[in-house]
PDB file of C-alpha atoms and ligand atoms in Angstrom:
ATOM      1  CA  UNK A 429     -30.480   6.034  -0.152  1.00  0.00           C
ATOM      2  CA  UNK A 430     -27.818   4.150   2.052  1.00  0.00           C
ATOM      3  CA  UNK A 431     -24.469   4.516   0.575  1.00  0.00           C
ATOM      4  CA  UNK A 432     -23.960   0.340  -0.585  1.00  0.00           C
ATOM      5  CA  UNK A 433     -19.846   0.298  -0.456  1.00  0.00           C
ATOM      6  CA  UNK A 434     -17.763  -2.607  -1.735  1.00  0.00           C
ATOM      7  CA  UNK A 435     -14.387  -2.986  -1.549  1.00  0.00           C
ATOM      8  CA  UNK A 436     -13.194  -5.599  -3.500  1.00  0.00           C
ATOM      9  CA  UNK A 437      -9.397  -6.728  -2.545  1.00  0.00           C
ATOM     10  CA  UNK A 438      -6.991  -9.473  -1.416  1.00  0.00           C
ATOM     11  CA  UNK A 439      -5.581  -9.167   2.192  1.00  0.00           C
ATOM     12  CA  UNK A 440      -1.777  -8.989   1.881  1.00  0.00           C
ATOM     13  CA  UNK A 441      -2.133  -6.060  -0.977  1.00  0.00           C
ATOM     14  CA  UNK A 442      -0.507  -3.456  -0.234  1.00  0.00           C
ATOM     15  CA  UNK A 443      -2.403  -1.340  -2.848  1.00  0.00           C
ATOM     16  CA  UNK A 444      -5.811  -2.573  -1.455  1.00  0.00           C
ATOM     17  CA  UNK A 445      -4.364  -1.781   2.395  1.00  0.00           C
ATOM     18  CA  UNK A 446      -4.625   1.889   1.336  1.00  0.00           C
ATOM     19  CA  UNK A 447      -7.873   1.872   0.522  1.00  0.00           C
ATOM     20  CA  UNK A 448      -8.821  -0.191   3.645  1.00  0.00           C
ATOM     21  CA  UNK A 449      -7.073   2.843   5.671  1.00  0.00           C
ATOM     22  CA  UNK A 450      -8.632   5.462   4.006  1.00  0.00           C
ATOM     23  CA  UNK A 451     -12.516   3.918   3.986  1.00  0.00           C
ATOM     24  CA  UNK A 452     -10.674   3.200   7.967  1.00  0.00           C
ATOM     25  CA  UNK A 453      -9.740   7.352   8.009  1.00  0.00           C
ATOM     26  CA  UNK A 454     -13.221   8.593   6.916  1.00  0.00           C
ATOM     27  CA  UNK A 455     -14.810   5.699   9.468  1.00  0.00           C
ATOM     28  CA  UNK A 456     -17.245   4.186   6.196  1.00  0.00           C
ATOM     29  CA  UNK A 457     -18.440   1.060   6.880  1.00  0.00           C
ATOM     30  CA  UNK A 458     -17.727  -1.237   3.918  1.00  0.00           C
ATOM     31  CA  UNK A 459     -18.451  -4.912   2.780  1.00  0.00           C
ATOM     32  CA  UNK A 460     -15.297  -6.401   2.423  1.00  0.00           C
ATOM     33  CA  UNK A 461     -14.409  -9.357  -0.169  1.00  0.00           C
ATOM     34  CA  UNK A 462     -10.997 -10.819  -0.854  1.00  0.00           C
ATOM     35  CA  UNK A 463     -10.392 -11.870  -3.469  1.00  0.00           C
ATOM     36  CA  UNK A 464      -8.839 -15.591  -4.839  1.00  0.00           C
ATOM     37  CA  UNK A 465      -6.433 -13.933  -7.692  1.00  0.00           C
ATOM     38  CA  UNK A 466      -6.290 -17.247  -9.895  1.00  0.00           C
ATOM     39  CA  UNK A 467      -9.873 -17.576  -9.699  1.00  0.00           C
ATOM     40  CA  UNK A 468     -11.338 -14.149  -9.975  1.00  0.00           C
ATOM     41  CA  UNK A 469     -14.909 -13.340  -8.964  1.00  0.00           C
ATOM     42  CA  UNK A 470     -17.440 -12.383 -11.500  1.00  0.00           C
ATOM     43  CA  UNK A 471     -18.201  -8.724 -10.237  1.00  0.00           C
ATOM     44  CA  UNK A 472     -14.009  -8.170 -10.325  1.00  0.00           C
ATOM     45  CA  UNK A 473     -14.035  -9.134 -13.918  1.00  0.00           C
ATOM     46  CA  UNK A 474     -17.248  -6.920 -14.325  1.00  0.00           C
ATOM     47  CA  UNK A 475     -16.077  -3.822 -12.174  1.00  0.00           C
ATOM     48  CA  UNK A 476     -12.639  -3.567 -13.493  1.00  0.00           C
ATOM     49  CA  UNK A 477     -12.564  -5.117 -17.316  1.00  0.00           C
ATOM     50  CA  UNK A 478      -9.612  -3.436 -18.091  1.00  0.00           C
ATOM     51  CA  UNK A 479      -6.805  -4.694 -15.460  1.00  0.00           C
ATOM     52  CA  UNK A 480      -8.879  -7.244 -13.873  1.00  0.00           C
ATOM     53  CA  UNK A 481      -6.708  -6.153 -10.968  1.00  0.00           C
ATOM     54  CA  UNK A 482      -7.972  -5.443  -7.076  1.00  0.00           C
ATOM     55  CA  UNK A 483      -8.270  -2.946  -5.428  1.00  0.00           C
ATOM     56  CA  UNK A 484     -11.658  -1.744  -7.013  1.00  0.00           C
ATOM     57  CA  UNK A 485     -14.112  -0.004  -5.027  1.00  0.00           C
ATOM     58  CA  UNK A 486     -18.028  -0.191  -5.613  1.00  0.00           C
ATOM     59  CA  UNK A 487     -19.767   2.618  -4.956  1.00  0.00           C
ATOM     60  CA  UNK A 488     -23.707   2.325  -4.648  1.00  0.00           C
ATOM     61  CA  UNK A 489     -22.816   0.262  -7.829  1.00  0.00           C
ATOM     62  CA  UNK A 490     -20.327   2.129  -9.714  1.00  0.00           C
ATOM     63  CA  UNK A 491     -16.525   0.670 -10.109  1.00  0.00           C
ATOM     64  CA  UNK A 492     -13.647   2.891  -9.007  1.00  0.00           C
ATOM     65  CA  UNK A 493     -10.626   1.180  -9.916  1.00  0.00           C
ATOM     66  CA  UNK A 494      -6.415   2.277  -8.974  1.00  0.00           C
ATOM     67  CA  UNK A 495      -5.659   2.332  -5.365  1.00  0.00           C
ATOM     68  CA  UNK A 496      -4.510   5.958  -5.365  1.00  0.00           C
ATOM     69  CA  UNK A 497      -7.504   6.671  -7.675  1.00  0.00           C
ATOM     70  CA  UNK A 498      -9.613   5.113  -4.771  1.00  0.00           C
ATOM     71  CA  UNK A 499      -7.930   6.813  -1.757  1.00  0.00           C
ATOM     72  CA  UNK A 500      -8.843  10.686  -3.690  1.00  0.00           C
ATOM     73  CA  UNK A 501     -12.173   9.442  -4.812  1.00  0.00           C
ATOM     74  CA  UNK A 502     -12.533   8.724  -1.499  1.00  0.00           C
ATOM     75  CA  UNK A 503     -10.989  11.714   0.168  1.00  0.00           C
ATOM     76  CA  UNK A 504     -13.049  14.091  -2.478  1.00  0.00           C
ATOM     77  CA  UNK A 505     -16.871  11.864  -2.026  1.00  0.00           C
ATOM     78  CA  UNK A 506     -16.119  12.174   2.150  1.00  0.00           C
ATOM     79  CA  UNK A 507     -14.566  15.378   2.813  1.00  0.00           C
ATOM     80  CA  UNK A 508     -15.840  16.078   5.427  1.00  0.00           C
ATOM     81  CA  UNK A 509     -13.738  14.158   8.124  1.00  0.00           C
ATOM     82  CA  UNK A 510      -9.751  13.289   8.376  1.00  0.00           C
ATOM     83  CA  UNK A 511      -8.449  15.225   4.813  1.00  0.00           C
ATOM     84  CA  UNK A 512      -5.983  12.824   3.137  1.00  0.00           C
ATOM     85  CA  UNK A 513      -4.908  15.608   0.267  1.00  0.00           C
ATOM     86  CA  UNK A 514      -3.555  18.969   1.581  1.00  0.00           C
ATOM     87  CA  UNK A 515      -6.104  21.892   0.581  1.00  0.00           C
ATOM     88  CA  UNK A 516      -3.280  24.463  -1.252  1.00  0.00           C
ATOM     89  CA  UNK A 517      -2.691  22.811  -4.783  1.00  0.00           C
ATOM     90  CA  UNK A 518       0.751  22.901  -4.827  1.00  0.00           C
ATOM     91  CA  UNK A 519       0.970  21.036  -1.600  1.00  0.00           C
ATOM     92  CA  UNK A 520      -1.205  18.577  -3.321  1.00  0.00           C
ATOM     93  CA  UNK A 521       0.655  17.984  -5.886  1.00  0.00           C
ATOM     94  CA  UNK A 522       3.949  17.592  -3.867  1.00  0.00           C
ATOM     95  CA  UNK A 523       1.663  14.968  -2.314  1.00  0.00           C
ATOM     96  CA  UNK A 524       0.803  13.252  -5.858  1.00  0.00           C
ATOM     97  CA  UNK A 525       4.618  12.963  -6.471  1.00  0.00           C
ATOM     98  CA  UNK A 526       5.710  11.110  -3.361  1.00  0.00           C
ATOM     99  CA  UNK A 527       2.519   8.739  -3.954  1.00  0.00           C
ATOM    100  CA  UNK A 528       3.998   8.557  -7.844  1.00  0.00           C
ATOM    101  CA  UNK A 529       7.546   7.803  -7.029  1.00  0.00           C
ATOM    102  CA  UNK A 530       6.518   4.970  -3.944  1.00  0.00           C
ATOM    103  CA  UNK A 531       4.417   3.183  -6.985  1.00  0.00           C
ATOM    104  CA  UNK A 532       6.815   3.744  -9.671  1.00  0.00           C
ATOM    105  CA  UNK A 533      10.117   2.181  -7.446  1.00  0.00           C
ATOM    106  CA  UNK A 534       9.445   0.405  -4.567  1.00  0.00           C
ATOM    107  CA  UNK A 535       6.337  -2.159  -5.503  1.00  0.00           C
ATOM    108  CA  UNK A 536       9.134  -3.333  -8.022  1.00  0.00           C
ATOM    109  CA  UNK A 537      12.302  -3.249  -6.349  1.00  0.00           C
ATOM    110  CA  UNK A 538      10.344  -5.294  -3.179  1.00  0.00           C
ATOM    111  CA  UNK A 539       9.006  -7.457  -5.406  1.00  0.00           C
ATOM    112  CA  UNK A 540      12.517  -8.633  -7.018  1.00  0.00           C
ATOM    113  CA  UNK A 541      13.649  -8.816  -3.271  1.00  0.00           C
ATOM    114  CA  UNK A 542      11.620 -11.815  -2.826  1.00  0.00           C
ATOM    115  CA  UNK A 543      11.251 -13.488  -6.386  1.00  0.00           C
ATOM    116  CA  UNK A 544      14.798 -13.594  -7.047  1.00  0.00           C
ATOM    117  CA  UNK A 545      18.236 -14.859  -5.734  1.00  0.00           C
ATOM    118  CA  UNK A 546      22.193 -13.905  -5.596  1.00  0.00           C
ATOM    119  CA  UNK A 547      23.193 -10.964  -7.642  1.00  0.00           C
ATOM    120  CA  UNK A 548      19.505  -9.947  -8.651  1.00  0.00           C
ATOM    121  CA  UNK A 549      18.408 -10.058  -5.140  1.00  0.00           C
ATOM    122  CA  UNK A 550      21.328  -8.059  -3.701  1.00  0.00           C
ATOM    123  CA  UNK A 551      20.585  -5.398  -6.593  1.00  0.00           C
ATOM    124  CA  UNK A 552      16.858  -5.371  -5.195  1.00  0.00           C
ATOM    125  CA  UNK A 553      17.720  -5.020  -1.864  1.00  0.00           C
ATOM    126  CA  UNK A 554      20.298  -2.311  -2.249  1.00  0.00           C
ATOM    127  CA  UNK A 555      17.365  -0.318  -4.601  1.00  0.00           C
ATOM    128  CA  UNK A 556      15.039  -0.833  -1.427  1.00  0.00           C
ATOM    129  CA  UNK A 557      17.396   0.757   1.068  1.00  0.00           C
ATOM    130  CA  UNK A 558      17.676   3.733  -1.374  1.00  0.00           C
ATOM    131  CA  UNK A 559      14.216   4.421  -2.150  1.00  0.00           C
ATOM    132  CA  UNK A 560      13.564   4.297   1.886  1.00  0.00           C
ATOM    133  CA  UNK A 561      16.756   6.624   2.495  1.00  0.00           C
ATOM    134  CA  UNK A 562      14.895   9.083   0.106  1.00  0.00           C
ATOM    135  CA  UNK A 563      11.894   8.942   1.418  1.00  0.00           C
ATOM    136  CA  UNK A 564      13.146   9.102   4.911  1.00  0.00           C
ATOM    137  CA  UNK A 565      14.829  12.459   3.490  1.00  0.00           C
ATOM    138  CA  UNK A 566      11.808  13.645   2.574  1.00  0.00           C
ATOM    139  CA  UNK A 567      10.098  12.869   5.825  1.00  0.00           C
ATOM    140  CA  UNK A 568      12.863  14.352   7.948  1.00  0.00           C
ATOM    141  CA  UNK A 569      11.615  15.500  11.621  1.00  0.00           C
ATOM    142  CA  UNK A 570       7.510  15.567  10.795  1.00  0.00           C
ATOM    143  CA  UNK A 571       6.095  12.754  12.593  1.00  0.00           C
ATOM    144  CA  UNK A 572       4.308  11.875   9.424  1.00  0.00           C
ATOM    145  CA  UNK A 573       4.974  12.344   5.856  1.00  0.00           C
ATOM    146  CA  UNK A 574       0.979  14.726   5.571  1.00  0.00           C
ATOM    147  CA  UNK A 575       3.163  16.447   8.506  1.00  0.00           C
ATOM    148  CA  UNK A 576       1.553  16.678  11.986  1.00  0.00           C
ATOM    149  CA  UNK A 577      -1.080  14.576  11.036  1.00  0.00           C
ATOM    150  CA  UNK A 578      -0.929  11.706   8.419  1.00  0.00           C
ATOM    151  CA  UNK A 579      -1.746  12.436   4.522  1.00  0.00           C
ATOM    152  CA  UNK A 580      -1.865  10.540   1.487  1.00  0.00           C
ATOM    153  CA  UNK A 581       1.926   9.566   1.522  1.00  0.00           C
ATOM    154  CA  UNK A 582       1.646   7.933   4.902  1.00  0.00           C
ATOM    155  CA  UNK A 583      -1.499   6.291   3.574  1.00  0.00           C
ATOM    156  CA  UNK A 584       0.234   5.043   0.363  1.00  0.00           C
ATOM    157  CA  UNK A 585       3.460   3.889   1.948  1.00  0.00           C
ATOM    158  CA  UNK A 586       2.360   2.089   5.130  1.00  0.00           C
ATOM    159  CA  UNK A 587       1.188  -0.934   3.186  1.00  0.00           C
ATOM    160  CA  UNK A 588       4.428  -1.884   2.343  1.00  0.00           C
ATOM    161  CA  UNK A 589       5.528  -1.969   6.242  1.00  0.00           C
ATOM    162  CA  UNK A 590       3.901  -5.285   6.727  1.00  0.00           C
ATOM    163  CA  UNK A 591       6.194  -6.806   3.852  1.00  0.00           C
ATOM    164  CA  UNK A 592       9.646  -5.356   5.517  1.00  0.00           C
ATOM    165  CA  UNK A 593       9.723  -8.546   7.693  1.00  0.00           C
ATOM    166  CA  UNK A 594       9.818 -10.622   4.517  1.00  0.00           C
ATOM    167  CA  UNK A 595      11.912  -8.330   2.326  1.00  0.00           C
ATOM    168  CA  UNK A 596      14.197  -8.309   5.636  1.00  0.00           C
ATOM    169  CA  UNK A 597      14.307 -11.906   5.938  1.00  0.00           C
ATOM    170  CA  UNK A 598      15.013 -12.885   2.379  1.00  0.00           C
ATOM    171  CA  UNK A 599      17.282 -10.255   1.436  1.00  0.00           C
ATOM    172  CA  UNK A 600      19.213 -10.824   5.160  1.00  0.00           C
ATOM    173  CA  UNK A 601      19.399  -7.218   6.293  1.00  0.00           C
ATOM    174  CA  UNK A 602      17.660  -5.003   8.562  1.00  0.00           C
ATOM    175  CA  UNK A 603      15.534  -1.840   7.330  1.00  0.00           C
ATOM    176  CA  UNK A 604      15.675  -0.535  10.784  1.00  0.00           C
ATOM    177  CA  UNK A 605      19.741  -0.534  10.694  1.00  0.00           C
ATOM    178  CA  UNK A 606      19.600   1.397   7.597  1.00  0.00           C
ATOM    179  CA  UNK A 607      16.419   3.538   8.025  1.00  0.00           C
ATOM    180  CA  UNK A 608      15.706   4.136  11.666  1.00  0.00           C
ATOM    181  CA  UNK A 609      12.981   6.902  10.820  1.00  0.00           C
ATOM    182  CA  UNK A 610      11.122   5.119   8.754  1.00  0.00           C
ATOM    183  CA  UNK A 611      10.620   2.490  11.353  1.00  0.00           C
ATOM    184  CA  UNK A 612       9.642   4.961  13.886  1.00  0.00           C
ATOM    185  CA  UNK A 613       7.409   6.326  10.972  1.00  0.00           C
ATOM    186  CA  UNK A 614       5.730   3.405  10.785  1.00  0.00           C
ATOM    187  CA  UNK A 615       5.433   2.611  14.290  1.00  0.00           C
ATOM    188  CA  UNK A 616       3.789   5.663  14.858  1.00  0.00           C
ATOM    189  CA  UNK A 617       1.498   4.859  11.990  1.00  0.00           C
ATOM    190  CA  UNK A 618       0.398   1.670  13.789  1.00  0.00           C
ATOM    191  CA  UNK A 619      -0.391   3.146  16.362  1.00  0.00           C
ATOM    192  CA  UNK A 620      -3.735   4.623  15.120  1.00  0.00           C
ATOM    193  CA  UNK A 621      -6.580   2.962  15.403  1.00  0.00           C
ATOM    194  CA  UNK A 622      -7.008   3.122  11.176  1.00  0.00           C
ATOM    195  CA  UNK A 623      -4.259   1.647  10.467  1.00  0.00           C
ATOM    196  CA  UNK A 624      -3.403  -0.968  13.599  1.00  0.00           C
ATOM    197  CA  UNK A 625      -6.548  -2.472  12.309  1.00  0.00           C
ATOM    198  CA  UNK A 626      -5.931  -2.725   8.778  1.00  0.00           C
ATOM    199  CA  UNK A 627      -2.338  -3.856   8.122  1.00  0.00           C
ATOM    200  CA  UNK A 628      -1.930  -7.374   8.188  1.00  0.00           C
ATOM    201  CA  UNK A 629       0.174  -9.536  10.436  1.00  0.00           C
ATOM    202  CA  UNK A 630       4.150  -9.116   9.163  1.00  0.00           C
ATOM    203  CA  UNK A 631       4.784 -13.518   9.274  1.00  0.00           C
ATOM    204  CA  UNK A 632       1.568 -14.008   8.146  1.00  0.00           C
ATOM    205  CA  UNK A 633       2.522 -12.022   5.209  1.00  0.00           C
ATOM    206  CA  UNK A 634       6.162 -13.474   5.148  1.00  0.00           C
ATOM    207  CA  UNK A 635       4.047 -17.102   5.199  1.00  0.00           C
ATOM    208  CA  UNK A 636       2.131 -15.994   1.967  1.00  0.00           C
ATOM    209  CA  UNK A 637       5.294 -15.011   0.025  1.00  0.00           C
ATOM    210  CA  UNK A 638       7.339 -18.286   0.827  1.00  0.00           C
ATOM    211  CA  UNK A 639       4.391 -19.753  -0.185  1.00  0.00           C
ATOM    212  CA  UNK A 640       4.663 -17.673  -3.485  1.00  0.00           C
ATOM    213  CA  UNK A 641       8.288 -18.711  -3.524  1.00  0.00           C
ATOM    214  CA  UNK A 642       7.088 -22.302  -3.250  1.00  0.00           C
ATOM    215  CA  UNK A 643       5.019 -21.776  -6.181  1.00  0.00           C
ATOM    216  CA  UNK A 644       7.477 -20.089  -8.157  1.00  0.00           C
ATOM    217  CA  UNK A 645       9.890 -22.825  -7.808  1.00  0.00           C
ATOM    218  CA  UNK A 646      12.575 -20.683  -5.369  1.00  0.00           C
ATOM    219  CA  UNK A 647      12.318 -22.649  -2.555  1.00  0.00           C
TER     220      UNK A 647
HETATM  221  N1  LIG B2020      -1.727  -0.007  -9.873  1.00  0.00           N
HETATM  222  C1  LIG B2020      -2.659  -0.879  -9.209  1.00  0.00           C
HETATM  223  C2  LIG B2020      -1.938  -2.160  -8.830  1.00  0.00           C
HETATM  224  C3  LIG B2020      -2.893  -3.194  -8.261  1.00  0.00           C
HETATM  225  C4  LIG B2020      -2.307  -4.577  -8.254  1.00  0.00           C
HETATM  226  O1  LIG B2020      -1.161  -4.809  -8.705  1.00  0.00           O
HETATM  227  N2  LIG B2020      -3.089  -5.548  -7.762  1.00  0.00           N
HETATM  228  C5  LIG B2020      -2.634  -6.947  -7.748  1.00  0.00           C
HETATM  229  C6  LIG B2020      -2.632  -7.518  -6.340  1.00  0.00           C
HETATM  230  S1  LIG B2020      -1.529  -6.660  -5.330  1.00  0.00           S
HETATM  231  O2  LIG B2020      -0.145  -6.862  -6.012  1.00  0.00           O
HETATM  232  C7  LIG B2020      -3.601  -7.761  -8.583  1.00  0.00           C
HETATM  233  O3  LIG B2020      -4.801  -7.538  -8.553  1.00  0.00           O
HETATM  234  N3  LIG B2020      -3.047  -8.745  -9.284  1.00  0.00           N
HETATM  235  C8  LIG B2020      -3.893  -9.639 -10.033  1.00  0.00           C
HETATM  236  C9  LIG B2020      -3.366  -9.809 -11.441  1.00  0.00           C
HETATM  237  O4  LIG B2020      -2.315  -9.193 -11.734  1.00  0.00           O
HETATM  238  O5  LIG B2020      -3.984 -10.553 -12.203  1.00  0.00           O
HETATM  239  C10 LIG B2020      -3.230  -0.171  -7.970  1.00  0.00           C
HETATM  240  O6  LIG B2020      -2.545   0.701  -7.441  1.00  0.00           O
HETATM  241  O7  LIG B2020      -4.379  -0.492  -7.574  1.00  0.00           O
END
């Protein structure tokens, strides 16, 4: 039986842009359906009951659901090309931490970048340049953070390169002043194949978040 893959997302996400890289990595061919969040479809409702949240991944008809959850369900089903986890377990798990502190900081801290003004925003943006400065610690000299080749870290953090423009632009600073290897990080992330084709434009994704801002009553 052909393997039927859908990936059910919404195109700025940086959550769903992970999974996009890593279907991308293991070279699956996928039907791809974004999503209109205030409207949600049917089979999003159906294949993710619980946080009626994208990414969620259908697999010959089963619903996996959690971006990261997706990328090693992913990595474990086609393991046969481009590894995303490192083999040793402990190397894994140093793997599952980085992926664990990039969701538990910096979805939140970009988020309040962009939603909020003055003191709030200043706070956000200050929280942003730290969480970078610690992950461009733990990068160091390895051109990526899975070391000579990219890994789940890369894979989980490169989503949120395509929203630096806007966080840069409403917060008025410049990631690249303050973290110069994480831009040459990510540059050398876009240039693969994988992920040059996957992350979205930066302005088009700077044009959906004024638009948010719009909505929201900011500007
Ligand atoms: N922990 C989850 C987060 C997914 C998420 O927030 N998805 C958002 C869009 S991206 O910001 C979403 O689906 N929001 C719809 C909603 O909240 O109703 C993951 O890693 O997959």
């Amino acid at each position: 039986m052909a393997e039927e893959l859908i990936l059910l997302d919404f195109w700025p996400s940086m959550f769903g842009i992970r999974v996009r890289i890593a279907l991308a990595e293991k070279g699956l061919k996928y039907e791809y359906r974004d999503e209109d969040l205030s409207n949600k479809s049917p089979l999003l409702l159906q294949m993710n009951p619980v946080h009626k949240k994208i990414p969620v991944l259908v697999h010959n008809g089963k619903s996996v659901c959690e971006s990261t959850i997706i990328v090693e369900y992913i990595d474990e089903v086609w393991h046969d090309k481009s590894p995303l986890l490192p083999s040793d377990p402990y190397q894994r798990s140093q793997a599952r931490f980085w992926v664990d502190f990039i969701d538990k900081k910096l979805y939140d801290a970009g988020r309040r970048t962009w939603r909020t003004t003055g003191e709030e925003q200043e706070t956000a943006k200050k929280e942003i340049i730290e969480i970078l400065k610690v992950l461009e610690e733990q990068l160091g000299d390895k051109p990526f953070f899975g070391g000579e080749s990219l890994g789940i870290v890369d894979v989980s953090l490169i989503g949120y390169s395509c929203w630096f423009y806007a966080y840069e632009t409403l917060g008025n600073f410049s990631i690249g002043a303050e973290c110069p290897k994480i831009i040459g990080w990510a540059e050398r992330c876009s240039n693969k194949e994988s992920f040059s084709k996957t992350l979205p434009d930066s302005k088009k994704v700077f044009g959906f978040v004024q638009e948010l801002r719009k909505k929201s009553g900011l500007e």
